[in-house]
Short mmCIF file of C-alpha atoms in Angstrom, two decimals:
data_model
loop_
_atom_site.label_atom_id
_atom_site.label_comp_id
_atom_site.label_asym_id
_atom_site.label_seq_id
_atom_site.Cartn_x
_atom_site.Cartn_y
_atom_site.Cartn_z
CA UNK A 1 4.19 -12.05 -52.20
CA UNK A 2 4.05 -8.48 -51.16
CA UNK A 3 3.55 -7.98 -47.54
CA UNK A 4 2.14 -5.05 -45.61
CA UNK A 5 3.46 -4.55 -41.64
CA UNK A 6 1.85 -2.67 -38.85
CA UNK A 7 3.49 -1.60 -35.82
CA UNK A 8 1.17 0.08 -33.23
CA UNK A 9 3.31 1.76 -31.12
CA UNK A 10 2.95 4.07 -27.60
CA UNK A 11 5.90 6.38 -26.23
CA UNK A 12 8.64 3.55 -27.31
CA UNK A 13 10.59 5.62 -30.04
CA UNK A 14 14.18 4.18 -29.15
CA UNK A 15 12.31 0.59 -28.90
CA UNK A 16 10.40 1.06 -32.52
CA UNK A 17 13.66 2.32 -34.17
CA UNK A 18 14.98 -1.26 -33.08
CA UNK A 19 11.79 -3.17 -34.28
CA UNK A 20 11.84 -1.03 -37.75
CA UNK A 21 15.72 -2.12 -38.17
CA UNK A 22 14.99 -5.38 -38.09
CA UNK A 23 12.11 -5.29 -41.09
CA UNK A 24 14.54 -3.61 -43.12
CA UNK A 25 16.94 -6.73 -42.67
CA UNK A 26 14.36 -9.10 -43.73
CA UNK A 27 15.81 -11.92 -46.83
CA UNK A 28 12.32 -11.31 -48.25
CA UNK A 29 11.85 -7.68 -47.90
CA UNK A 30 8.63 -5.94 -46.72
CA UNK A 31 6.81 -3.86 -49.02
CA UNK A 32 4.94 -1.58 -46.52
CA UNK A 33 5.82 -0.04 -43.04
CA UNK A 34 2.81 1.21 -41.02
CA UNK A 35 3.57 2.67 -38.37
CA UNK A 36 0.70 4.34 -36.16
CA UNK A 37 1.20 6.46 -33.14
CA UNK A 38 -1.53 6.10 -30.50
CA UNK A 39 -0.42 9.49 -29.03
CA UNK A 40 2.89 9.59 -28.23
CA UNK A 41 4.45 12.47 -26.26
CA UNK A 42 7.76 10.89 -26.88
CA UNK A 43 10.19 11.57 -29.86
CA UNK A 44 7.44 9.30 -31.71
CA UNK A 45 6.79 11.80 -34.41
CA UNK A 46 10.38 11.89 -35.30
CA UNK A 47 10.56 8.52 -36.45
CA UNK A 48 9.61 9.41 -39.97
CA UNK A 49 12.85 11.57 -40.44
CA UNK A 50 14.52 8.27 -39.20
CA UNK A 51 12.87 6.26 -42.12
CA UNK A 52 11.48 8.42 -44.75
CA UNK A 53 10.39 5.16 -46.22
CA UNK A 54 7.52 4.13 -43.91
CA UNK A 55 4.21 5.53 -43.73
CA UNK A 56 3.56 7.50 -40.35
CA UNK A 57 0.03 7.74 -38.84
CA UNK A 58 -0.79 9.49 -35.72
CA UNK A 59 -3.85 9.47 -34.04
CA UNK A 60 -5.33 10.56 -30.73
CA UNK A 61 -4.65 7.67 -27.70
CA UNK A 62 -6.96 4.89 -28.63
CA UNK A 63 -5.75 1.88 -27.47
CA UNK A 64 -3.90 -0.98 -29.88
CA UNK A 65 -6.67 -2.55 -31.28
CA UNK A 66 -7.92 1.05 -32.44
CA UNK A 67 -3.89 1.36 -33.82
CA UNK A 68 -3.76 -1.94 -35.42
CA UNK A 69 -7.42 -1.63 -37.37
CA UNK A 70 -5.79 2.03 -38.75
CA UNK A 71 -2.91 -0.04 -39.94
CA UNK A 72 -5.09 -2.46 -41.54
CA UNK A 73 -7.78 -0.23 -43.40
CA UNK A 74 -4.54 1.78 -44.36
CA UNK A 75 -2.42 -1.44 -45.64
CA UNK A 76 -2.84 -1.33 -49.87
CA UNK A 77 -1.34 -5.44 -49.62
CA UNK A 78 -3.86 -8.32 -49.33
CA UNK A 79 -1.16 -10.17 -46.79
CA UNK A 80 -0.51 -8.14 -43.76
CA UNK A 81 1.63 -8.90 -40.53
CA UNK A 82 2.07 -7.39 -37.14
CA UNK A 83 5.08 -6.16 -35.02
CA UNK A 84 4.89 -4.82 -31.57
CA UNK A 85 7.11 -2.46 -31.33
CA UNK A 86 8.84 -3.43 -28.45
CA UNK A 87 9.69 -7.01 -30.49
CA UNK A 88 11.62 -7.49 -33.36
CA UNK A 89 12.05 -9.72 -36.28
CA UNK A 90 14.76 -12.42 -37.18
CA UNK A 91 16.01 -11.84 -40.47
CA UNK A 92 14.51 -14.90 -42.30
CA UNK A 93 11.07 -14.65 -40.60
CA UNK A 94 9.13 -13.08 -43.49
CA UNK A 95 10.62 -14.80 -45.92
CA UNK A 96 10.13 -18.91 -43.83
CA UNK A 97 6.42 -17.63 -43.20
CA UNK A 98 5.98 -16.74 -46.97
CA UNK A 99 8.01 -20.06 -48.32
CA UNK A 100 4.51 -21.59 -45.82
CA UNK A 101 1.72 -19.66 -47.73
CA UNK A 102 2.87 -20.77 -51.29
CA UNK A 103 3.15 -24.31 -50.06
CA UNK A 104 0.32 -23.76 -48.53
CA UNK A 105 -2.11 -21.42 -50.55
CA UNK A 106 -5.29 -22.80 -48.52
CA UNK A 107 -4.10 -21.94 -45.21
CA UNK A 108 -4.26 -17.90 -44.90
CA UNK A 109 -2.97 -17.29 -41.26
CA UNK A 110 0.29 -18.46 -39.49
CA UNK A 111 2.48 -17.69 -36.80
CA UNK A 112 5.89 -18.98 -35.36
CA UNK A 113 7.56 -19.43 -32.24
CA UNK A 114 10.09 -16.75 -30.56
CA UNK A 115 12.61 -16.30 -28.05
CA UNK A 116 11.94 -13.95 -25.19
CA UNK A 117 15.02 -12.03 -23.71
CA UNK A 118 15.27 -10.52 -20.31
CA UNK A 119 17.96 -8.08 -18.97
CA UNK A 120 20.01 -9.49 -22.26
CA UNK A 121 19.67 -12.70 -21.21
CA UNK A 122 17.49 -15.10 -23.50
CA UNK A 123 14.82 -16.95 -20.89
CA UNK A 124 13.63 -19.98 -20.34
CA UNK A 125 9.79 -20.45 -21.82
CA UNK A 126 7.49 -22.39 -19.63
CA UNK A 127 6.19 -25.59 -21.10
CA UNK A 128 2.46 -23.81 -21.23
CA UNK A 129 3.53 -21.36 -23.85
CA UNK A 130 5.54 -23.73 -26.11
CA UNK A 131 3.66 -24.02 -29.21
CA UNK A 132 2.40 -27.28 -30.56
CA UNK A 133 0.85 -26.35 -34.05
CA UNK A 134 -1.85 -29.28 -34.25
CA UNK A 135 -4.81 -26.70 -33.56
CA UNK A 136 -4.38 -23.46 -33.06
CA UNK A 137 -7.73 -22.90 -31.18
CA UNK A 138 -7.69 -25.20 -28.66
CA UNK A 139 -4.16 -24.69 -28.14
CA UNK A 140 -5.40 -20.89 -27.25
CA UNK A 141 -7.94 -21.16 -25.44
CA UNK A 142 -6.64 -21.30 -21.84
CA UNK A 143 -4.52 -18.28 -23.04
CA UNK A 144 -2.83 -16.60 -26.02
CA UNK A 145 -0.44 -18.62 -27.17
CA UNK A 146 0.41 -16.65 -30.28
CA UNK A 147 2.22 -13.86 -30.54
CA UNK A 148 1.11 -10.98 -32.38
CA UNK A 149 4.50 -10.20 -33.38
CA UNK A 150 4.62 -13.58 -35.13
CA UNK A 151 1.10 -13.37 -37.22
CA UNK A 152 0.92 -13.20 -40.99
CA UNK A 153 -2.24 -13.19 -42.42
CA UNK A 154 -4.43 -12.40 -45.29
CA UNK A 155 -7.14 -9.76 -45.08
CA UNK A 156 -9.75 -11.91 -46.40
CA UNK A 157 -9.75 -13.35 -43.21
CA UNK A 158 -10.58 -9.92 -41.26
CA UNK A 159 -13.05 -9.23 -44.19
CA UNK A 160 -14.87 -12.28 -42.91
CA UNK A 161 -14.02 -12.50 -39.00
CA UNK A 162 -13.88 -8.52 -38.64
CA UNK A 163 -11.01 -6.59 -36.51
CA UNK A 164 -9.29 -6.21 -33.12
CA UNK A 165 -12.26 -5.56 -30.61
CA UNK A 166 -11.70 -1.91 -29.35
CA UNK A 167 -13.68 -2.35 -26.98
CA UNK A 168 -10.75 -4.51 -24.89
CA UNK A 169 -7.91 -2.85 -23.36
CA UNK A 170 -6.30 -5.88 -22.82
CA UNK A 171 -6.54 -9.51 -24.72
CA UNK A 172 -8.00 -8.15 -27.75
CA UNK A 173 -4.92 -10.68 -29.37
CA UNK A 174 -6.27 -13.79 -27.73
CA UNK A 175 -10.06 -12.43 -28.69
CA UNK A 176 -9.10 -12.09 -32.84
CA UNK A 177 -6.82 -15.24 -32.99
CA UNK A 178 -9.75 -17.33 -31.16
CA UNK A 179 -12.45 -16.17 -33.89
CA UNK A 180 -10.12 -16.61 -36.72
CA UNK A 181 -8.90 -20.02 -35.79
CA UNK A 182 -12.40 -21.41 -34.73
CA UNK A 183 -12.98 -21.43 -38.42
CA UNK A 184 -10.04 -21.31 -40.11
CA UNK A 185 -6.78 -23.51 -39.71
CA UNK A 186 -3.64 -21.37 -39.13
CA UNK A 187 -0.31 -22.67 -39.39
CA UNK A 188 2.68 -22.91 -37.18
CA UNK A 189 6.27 -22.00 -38.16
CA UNK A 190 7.93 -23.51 -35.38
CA UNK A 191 11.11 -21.74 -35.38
CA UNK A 192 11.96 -18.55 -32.97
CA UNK A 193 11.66 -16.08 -35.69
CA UNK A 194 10.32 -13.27 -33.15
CA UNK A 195 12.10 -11.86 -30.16
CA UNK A 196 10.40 -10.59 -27.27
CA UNK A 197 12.09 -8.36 -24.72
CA UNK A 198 10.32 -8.68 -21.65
CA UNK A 199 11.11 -6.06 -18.77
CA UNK A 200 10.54 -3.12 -19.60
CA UNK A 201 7.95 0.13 -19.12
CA UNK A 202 4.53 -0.32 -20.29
CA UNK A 203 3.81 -3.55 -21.23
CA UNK A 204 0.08 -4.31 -21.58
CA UNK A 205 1.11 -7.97 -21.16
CA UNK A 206 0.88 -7.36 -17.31
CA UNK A 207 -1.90 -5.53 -16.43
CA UNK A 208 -4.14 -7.35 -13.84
CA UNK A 209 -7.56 -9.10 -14.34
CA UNK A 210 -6.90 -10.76 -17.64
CA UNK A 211 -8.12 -13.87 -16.57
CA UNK A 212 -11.39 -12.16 -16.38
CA UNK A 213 -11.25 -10.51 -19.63
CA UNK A 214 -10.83 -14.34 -20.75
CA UNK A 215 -13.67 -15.13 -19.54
CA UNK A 216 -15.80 -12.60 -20.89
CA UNK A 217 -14.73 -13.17 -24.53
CA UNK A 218 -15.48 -17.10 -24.15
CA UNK A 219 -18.67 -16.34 -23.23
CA UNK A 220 -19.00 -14.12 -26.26
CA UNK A 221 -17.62 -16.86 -28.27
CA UNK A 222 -19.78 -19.37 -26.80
CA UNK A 223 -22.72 -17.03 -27.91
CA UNK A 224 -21.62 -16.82 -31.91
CA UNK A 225 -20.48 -20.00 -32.43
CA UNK A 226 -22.74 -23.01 -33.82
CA UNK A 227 -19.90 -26.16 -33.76
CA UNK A 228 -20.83 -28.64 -31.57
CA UNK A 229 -17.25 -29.93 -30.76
CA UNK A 230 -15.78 -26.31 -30.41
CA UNK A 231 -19.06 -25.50 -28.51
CA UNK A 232 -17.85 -27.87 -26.11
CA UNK A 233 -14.44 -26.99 -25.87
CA UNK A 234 -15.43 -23.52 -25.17
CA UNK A 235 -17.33 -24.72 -22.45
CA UNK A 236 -15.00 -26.42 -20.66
CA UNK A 237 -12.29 -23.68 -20.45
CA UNK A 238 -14.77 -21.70 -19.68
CA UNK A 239 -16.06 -23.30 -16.59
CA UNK A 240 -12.33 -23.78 -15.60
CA UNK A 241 -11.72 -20.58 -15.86
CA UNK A 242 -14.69 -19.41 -13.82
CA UNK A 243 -13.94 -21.71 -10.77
CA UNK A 244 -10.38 -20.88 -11.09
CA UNK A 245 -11.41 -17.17 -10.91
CA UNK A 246 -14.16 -17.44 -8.35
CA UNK A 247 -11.52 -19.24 -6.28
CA UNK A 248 -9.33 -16.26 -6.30
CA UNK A 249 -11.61 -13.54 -5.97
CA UNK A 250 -12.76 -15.77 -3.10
CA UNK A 251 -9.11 -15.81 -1.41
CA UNK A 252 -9.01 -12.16 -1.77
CA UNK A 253 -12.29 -11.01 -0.18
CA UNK A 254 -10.94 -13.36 2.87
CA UNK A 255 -7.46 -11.47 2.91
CA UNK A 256 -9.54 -8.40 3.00
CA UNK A 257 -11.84 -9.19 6.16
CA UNK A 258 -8.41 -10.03 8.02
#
């Protein structure tokens, strides 16, 4: 199974040389490197002289859905897979995820677990973002509970589902993994086959107000979808989310009148 990667990457040069290492170590090795730079000002460009082998795309600052979708269209494999390129790969992650896929030819997405390291340290992860693997959409819909570091997946699926939303700065992971997985089953590696450094510059992970982003792209989902059951499940989260959020913004209007 050839596989096609894309790593989106933003003024992280020393970070993406680490995340391109670790492809290149791979027990089933990766036919394709994308790599597309949303506009560095860094030492980006020079990451091509580094590996002549990968394919180097640069583009005016976009945003990462805008980076990944380049690295898609631009992929020539039918089975494509993501690395952030602040993450990087254990050694035996493509090749456990493709041993899945031929075992399981009907299933076209999975993902696995990973290990998230702080200040060298490997971390704790809270019980919420443990990954259970029994259904991948309800299992994301209170947040994103897969990694897009950990996805492989075949592009029939994006044919069908369609791309990262670039119209969302932030979430547009938990947006694409929701409207795959609300018709498709995806399967769970659960090993820690990623590893995410946490820590550091930059990391879209914590901006503020992604609860409200949530929010908006239930209701979007709520609008497109026609299952009954998931109907209802999107419902629910979303009316927890709502009070949750009305709650806070409620908290912080009172903070402001003191």
């Amino acid at each position: 199974m050839d596989v096609s990667v894309v790593i989106p990457t933003y003024n992280r040069y020393t970070l993406l040389k680490r995340a391109i290492n670790s492809l290149l170590t791979q027990t089933h090795p990766v036919d394709e490197i994308i790599v597309v730079d949303d506009g560095s000002t860094d030492n980006t460009k020079d990451i091509k002289k580094d590996f002549p082998e990968i394919i180097y795309i640069y583009q005016k600052n976009s945003g990462v859905s805008a980076a990944r979708n380049v690295g898609i269209k631009r992929a020539k494999n039918e089975w494509i897979a993501f690395l952030d390129s602040d993450d990087e790969w254990h050694n035996e992650k493509l090749e456990k995820q493709v041993a899945f896929h031929q075992k399981n030819p009907n299933i076209l997405m999975s993902y696995t677990a990973e290990k998230w390291v702080r200040d060298g340290k490997v971390v704790k992860i809270p019980k919420k973002y443990r990954k259970v693997g029994l259904d991948a959409f309800v299992e994301n819909l209170s947040y994103c509970n897969i990694a897009p570091s950990s996805v492989l997946l075949h592009r029939r699926l994006l044919e069908k589902i369609g791309l990262f939303d670039e119209s969302l700065e932030v979430c547009e992971d938990y947006d694409l993994w929701l409207r795959i997985t609300m018709e498709h089953e995806a399967g769970l590696i659960n090993e820690a086959l990623i590893i995410k450094y946490a820590g550091h510059d930059e990391q879209l992970g914590f901006r503020k107000e992604m609860e409200k982003v949530r929010i908006l792209i239930l209701k979007k989902l709520l609008n497109i979808n026609e299952n009954p059951i998931k109907k209802k499940q999107i419902e629910t989260e979303l009316n927890r989310k709502s009070f949750k959020h009305s709650k806070v913004n409620k908290r912080y209007n009172e903070l402001l009148k003191l």
